[in-house]
Coordinates of C-alpha atoms and ligand atoms in Angstrom, one line a residue:
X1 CA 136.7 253.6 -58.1
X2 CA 138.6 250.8 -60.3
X3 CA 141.7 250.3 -60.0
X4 CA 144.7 252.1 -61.6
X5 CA 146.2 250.3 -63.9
X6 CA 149.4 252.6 -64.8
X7 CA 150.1 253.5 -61.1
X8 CA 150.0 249.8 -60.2
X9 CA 152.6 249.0 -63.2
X10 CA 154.9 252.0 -61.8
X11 CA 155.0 249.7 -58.3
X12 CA 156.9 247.0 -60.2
X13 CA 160.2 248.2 -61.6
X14 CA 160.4 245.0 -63.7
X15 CA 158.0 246.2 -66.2
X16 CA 159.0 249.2 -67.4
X17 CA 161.9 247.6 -69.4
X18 CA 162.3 246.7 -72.9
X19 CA 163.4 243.4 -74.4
X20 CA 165.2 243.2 -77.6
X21 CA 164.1 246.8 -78.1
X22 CA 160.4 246.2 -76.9
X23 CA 158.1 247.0 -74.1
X24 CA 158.2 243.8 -72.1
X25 CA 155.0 242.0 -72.0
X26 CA 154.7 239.8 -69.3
X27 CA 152.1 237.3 -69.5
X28 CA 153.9 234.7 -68.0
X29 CA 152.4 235.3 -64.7
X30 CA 150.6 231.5 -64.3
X31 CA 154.3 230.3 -63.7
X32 CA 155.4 233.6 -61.6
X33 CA 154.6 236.8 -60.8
X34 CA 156.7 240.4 -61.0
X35 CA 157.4 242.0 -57.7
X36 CA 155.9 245.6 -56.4
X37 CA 158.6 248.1 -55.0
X38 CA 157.3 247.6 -50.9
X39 CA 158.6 243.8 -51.6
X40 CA 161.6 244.5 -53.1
X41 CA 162.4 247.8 -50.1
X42 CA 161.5 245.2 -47.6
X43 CA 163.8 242.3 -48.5
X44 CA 166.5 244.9 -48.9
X45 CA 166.0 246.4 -45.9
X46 CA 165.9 243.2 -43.9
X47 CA 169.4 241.9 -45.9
X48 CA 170.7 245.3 -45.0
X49 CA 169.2 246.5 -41.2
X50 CA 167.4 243.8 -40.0
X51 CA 169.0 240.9 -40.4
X52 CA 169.1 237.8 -37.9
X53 CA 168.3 234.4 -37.4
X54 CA 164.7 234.1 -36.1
X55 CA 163.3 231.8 -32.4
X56 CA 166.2 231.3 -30.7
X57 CA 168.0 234.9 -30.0
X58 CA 168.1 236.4 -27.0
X59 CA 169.1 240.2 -28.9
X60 CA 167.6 243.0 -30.4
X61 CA 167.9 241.9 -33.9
X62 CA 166.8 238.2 -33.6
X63 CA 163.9 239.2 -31.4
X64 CA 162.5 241.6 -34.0
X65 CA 163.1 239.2 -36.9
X66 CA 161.1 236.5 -34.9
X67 CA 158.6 239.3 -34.7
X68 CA 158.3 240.2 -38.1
X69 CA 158.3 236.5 -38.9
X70 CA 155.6 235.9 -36.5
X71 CA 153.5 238.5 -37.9
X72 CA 153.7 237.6 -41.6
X73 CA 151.8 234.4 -40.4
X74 CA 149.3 236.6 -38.6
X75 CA 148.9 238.3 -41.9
X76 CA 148.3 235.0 -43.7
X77 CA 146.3 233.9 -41.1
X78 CA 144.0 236.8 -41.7
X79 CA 144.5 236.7 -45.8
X80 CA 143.1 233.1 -46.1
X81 CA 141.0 233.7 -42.9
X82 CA 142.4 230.7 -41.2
X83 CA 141.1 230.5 -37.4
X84 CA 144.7 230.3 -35.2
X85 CA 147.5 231.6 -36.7
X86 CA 149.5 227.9 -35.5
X87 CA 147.1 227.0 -38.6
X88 CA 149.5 228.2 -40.7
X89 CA 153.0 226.5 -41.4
X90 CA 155.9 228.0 -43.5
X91 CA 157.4 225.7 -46.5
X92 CA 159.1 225.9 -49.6
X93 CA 156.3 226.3 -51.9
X94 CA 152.8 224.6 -53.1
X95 CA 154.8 221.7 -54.0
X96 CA 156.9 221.6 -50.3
X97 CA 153.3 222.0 -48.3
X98 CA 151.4 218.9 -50.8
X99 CA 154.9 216.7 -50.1
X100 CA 154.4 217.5 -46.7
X101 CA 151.4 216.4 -46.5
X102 CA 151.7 213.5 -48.5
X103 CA 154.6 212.4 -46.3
X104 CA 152.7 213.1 -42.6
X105 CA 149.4 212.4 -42.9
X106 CA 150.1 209.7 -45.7
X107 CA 152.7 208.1 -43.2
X108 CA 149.9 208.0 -40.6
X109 CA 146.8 207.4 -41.7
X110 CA 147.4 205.6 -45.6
X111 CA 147.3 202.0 -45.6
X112 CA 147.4 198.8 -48.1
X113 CA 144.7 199.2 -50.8
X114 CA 143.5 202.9 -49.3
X115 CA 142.7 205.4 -51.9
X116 CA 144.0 208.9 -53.1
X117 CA 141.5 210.9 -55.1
X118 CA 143.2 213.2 -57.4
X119 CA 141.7 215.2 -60.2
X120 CA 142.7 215.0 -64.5
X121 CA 144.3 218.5 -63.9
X122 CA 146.4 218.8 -61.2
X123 CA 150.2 220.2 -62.0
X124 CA 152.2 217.3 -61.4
X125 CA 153.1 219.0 -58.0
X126 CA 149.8 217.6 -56.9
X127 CA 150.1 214.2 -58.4
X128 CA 153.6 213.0 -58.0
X129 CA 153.9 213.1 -53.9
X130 CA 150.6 211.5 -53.5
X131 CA 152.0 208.4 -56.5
X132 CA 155.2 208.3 -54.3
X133 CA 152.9 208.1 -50.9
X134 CA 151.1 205.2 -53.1
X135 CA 154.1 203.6 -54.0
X136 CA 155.6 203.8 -50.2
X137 CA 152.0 202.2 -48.8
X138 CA 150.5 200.2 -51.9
X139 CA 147.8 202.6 -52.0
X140 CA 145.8 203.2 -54.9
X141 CA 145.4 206.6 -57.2
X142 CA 142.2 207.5 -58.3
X143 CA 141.5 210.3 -60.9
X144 CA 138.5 212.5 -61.4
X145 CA 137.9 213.2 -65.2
X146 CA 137.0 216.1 -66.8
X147 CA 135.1 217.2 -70.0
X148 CA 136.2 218.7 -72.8
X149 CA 135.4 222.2 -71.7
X150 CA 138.0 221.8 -69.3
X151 CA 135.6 220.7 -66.1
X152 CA 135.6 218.1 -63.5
X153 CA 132.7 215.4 -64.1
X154 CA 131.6 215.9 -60.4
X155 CA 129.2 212.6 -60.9
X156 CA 132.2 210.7 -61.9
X157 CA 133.9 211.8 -58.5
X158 CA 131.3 210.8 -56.2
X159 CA 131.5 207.5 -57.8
X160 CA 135.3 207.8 -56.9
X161 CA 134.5 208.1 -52.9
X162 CA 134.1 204.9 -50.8
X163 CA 135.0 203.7 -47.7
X164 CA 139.0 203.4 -48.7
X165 CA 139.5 206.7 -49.6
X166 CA 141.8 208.4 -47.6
X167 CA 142.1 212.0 -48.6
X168 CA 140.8 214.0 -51.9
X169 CA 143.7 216.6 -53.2
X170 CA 142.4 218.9 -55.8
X171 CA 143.6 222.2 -57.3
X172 CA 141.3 225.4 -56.6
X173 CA 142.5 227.1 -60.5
X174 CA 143.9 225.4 -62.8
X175 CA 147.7 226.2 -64.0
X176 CA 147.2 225.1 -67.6
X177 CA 143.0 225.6 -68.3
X178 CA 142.4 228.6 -65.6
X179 CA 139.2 226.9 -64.8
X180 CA 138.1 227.4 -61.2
X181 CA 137.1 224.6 -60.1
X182 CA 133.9 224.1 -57.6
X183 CA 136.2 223.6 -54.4
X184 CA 133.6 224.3 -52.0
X185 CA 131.6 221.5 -53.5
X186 CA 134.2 219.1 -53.3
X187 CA 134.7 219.5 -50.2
X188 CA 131.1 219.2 -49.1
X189 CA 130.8 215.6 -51.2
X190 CA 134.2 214.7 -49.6
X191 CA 133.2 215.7 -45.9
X192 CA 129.6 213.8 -46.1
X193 CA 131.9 210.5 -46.9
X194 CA 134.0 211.5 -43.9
X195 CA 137.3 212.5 -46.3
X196 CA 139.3 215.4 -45.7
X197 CA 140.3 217.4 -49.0
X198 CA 143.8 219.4 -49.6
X199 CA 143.1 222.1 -51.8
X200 CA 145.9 223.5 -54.0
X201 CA 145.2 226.8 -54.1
X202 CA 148.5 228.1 -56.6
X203 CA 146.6 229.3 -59.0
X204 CA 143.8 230.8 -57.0
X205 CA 145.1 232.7 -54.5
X206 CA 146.4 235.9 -56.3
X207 CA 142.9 236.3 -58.2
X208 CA 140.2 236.0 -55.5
X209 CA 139.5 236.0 -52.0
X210 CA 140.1 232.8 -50.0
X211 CA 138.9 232.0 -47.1
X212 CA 139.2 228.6 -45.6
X213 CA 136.4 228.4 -43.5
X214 CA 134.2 229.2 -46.2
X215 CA 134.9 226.6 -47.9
X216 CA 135.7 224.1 -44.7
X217 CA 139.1 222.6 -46.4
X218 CA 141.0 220.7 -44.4
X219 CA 144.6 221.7 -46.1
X220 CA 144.9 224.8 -48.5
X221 CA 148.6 225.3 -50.2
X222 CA 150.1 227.7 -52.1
X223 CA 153.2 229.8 -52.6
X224 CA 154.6 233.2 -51.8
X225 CA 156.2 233.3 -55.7
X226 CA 152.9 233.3 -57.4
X227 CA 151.5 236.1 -55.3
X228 CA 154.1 238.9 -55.7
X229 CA 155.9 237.5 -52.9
X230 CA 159.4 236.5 -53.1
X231 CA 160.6 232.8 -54.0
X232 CA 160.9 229.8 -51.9
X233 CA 158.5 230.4 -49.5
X234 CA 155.0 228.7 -49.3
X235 CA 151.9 227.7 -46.8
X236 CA 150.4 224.9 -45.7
X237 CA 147.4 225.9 -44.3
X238 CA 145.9 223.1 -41.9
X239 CA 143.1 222.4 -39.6
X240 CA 144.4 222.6 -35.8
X241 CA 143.4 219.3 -35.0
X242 CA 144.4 217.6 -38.2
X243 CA 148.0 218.9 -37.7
X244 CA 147.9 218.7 -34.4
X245 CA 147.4 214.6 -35.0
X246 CA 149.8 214.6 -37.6
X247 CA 153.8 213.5 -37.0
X248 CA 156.4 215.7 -38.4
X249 CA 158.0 215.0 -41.4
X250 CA 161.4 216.4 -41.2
X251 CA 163.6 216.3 -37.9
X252 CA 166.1 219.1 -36.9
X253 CA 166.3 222.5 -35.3
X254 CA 163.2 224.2 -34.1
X255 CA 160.9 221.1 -34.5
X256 CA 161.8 219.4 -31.0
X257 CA 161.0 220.6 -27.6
X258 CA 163.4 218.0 -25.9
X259 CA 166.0 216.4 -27.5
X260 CA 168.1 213.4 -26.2
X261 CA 170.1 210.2 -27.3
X262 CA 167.1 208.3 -26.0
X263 CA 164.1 210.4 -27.1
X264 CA 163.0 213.0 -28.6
X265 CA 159.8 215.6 -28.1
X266 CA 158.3 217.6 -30.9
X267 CA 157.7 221.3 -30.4
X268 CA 154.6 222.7 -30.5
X269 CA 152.4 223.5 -33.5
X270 CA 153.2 225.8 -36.0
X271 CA 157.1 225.0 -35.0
X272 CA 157.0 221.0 -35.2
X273 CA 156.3 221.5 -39.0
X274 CA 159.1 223.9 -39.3
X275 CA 162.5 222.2 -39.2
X276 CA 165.5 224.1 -39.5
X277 CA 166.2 227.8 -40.2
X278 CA 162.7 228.3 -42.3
X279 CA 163.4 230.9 -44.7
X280 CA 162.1 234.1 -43.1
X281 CA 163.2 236.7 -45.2
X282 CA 161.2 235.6 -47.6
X283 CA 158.3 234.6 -45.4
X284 CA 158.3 238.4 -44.4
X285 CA 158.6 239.6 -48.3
X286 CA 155.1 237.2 -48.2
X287 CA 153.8 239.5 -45.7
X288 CA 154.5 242.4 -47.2
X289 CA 153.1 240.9 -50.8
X290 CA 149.6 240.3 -48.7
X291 CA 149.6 243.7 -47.8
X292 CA 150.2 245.3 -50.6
X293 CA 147.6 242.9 -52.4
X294 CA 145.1 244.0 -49.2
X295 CA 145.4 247.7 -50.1
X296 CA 144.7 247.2 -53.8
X297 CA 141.1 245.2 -53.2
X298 CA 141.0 242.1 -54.2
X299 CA 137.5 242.3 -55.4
X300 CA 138.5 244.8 -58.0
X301 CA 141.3 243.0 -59.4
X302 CA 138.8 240.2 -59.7
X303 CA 136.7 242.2 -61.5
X304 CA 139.4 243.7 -63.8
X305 CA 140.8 240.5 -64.6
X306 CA 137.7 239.2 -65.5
X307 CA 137.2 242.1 -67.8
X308 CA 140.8 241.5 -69.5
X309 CA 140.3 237.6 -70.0
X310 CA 136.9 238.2 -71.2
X311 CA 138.4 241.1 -74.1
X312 CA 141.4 238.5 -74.8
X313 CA 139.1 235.3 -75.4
X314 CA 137.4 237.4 -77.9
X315 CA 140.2 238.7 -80.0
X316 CA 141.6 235.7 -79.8
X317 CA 138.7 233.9 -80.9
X318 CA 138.9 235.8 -83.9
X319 CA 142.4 234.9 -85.0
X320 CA 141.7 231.4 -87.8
X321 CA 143.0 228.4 -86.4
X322 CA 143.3 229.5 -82.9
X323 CA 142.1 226.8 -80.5
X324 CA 141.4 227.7 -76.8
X325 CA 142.0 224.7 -74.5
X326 CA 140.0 225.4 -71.5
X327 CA 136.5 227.4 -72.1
X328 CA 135.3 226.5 -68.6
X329 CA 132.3 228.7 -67.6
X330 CA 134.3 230.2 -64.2
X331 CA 137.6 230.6 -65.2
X332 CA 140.2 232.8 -64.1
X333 CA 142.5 234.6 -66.8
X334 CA 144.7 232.1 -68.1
X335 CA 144.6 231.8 -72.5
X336 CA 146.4 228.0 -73.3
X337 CA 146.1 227.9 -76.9
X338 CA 147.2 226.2 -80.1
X339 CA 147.6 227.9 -83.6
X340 CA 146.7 225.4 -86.3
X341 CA 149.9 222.7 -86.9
X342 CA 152.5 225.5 -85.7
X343 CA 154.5 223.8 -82.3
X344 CA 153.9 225.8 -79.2
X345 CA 157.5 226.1 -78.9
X346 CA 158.1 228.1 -81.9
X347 CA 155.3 230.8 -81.3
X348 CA 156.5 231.2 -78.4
X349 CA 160.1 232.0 -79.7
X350 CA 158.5 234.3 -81.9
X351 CA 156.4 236.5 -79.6
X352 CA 159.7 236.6 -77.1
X353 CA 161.4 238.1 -79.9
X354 CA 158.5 240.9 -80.0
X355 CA 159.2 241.4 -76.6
X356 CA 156.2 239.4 -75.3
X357 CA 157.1 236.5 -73.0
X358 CA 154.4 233.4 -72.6
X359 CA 155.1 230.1 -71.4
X360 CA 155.0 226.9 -73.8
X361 CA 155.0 223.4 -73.0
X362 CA 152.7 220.9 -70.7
X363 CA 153.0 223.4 -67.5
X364 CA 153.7 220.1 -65.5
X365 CA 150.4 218.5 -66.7
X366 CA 151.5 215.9 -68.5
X367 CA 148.3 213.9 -67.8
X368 CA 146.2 216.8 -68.6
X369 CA 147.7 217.1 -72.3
X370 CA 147.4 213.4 -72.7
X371 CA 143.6 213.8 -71.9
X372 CA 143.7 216.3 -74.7
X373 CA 145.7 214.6 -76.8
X374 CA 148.4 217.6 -77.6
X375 CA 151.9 217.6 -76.8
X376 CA 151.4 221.6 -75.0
X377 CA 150.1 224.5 -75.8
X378 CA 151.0 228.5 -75.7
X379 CA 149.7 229.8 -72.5
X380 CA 149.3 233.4 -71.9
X381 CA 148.4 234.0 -68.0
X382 CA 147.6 237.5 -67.4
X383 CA 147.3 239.8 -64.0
X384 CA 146.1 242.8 -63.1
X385 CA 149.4 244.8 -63.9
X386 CA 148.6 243.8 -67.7
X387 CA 146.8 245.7 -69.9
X388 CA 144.2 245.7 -73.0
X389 CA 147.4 247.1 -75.2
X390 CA 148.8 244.0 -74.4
X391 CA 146.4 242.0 -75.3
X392 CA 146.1 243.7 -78.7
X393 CA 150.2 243.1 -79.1
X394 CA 149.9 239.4 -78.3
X395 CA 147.0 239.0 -80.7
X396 CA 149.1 241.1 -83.6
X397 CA 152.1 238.7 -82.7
X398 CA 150.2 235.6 -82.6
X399 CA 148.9 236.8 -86.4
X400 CA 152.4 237.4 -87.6
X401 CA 153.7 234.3 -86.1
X402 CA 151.1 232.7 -87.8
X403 CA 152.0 234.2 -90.4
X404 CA 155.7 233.2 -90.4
X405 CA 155.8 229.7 -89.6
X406 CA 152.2 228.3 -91.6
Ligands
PMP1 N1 150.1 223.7 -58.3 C1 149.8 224.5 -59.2 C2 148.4 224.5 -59.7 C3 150.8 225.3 -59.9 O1 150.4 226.1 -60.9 C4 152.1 225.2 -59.4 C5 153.2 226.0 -60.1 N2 153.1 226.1 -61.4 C6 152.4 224.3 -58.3 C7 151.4 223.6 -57.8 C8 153.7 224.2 -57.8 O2 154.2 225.4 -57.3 P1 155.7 225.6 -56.8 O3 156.5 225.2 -57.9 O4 155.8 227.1 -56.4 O5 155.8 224.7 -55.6

C-alpha cells in the first residue's frame, strides 16, 4: 500500500492553516520541517507530567526522564543502526556535533601542515569549524570540486588524499542542490588511505534509510529539527573507539566522573561528550519523531518523494527561463532554481504572498554559489506531507511572478 498522503497531513496541525487567506504551502522543508501531533502530545506531556532533570535524581520523576532520555538514544541507535547505543551522543544540532568534532578530534590528532578534505558543497556548518580547526593548528583546507550537474569529481578527490590528511568531512544530501552524494564511496577511497570520514547527514536523514555500518562512516551528524523532531537537539554519531580516544570538548556537569582542585576524570562514553543539562525534552521529542517516521516506512516515502520531485522537475522544466541548479542523477527532492534576471528574493516575496513559502538566498553555501557564479537561488524543498496540488500552485506562482516582475 502507498502511503496516505491526506491522513499524514492531518498528523501535522501546522498545515491546515491559511496564510494571507491561502492554503499554506510549505516547501521550506530543506531548512526545517513541520511537526506531527505524537511530537507535539509528547513535549506537552513531558512540560506538563513528566518533567525533571535527567542522571542525577534519586526520585520518581528524574528516574523516568533519564529513562525516557536513555531510550530515545536506543531509538537512534536502532534508526541509523549504530552498533552500542554510547555510539550515540546528544548535541545541539548538525552544526553542534561537526564543531564537536572539529574541536576534539581536531585538538588531538590535527597538526602543522595536516590536511582537512572538504567538499564544493558543504553548508557552511561543515566548512567553517573545520577553517577555525585550521586556523587554531595551521592546518590546511582542501576542497573537492564538483561539475556542473551538481556532482563531486570523485578523481579530483582521490588526488586530494595523501599522507597529511587528517579527516574527510562531507555532506550525505546536499542542502542547496539535493544531490546525494556517493557517501559510501567516499568513505571506501578515504578508509583505503587510512582517513576517517564525518558524514553530514542533514539533509539525508529524513528521506532514506541510514545505516552507519553500511556505509562504515566514522562520524554521521544530523539534527532532530530537520526530521520532525523538535529544535536544538542533534547527534553525533561516532565509532566506539574513535570517541572513546577522543578528549571532551566542553567541561561541566555530567562529563566528569571525579572532580577535584587537583584533577579531574571524565565520565564514561556517551556522558563525557554531554556536558551540562543536555536538552532532553527535546532529545525525547527526537525519539518520538523516529518513531513516528518508523511507522510510516521509510522506503515509501522514498519512493513518493521521488515520484513528487520527479513530477516537479518536469513542470518546472517547462516554465521559459527557469534554470534548475542541481540536476544530479541521485538526488533527493530539493528544486533550487532561478527565473531569468528576476532576484531570488523577490519571487520569493511573491509566492509568500500566495500563501507558498520557499527559501531564497545562498542556504549557507556561499562557496557553492560562487562555484556557480549566482548570488542564490529560489529553493523549493519538498517532503512527503506535500502534495502534486502543490506542485501545480508553485509552478502557477512561479508563472505569475514571472509574470510580474520581467
Ligand atoms: N548541514 C546541512 C547539509 C544543512 O542543510 C544544515 C542546515 N541547513 C546544517 C548542516 C546545519 O544544521 P543545524 O543548523 O540544524 O545545525
Amino acid at each position: 500500500m502507498s502511503l496516505d498522503i491526506q491522513k499524514i497531513r492531518s498528523d501535522f496541525p501546522v498545515l491546515s492553516q491559511t496564510v494571507y487567506g491561502k492554503p499554506l504551502v510549505y516547501f521550506d522543508n530543506g531548512a526545517t520541517t513541520q511537526k506531527p501531533r505524537v511530537v507535539i502530545d509528547k513535549l506537552t506531556k513531558l512540560y506538563t507530567e513528566q518533567y525533571s532533570s535527567i542522571h542525577r535524581g534519586v526520585h520518581f520523576l528524574s528516574e523516568q526522564a533519564t529513562e525516557m532520555y536513555e531510550n530515545a538514544r536506543k531509538t537512534v541507535q536502532t534508526y541509523i543502526n549504530a552498533e552500542y547505543s554510547q555510539e550515540i551522543i546528544f548535541t545541539s544540532g548538525a552544526t553542534g556535533s561537526i564543531n564537536a568534532v572539529a574541536f576534539s578530534f581536531g585538538e588531538k590528532y590535527v597538526k602543522e601542515n595536516d590536511e582537512i578534505i572538504v567538499s564544493g558543497m558543504e553548508h557552511h556548518s561543515n566548512i567553517v569549524p573545520w577553517q577555525m580547526l585550521c586556523e587554531r593548528k595551521k592546518a590546511k583546507l582542501k576542497v573537492i570540486p564538483l561539475n556542473d550537474t551538481g556532482e563531486l569529481i570523485i578523481e579530483e578527490y582521490k588526488k586530494l588524499l595523501n599522507p597529511r590528511t587528517k579527516i574527510v568531512a562531507v555532506n550525505h544530501v546536499s542542502n542547496a542542490l539535493g544531490t546525494i552524494n556517493p557517501v559510501k564511496e567516499i568513505i571506501e577511497i578515504a578508509h583505503a588511505a587510512n582517513v576517517p570520514v564525518l558524514i553530514d547527514g542533514a539533509q539525508a536523514i529524513q528521506h532514506m534509510k541510514v545505516d552507519v555500518k553500511e556505509l562504515d562512516c566514522d562520524f554521521y551528524v544530523f539534527s532532530g529539527h530537520k526530521v520532525y523532531g523538535p529544535t536544538g537537539i542533534g547527534v553525533l554519531y561516532g565509532k566506539q573507539k574513535l570517541l572513546y580516544n577522543m578528549p571532551p570538548y566542553q567541561g561541566g556537569g555530567d562529563m566528569v566522573d571525579c572532580v577535584t582542585f587537583e584533577q579531574t576524570t571524565y565520565n564514561e562514553l556517551p556522558f563525557k561528550f554531554e556536558a551540562g543539562t543536555s536538552n532532553f525534552v527535546s532529545a525525547i521529542g527526537l525519539g518520538t519523531a523516529l518513531d513516528y517516521l518508523n511507522s510510516l516506512n521509510l522506503e515509501k516515502i522514498a519512493s513518493y518523494e521521488h515520484e513528487i520531485l520527479e513530477y516537479a522537475t518536469k513542470k518546472l522544466q517547462k516554465i521559459e527561463g527557469l534554470r534548475i541548479y542541481g540536476n544530479a542523477r541521485q538526488k533527493i527532492a530539493i528544486l533550487s532554481f532561478l527565473v531569468d534576471n528576476i532576484h531570488p528574493y523577490d519571487m520569493g516575496m511573491i509566492l509568500d504572498k500566495m500563501g507558498i513559502a520557499v527559501r531564497t538566498g545562498t542556504h549557507c553555501t556561499q562557496p557553492l554559489m560562487d562555484r556557480f557564479e549566482i548570488e542564490g537561488t529560489i529553493r523549493a524543498s519538498i517532503v512527503f506531507y506535500n502534495t502534486f496540488e502543490e506542485i501545480d500552485k508553485l509552478a502557477e506562482g512561479i508563472l505569475r511572478a514571472k509574470t510580474m516582475l520581467s
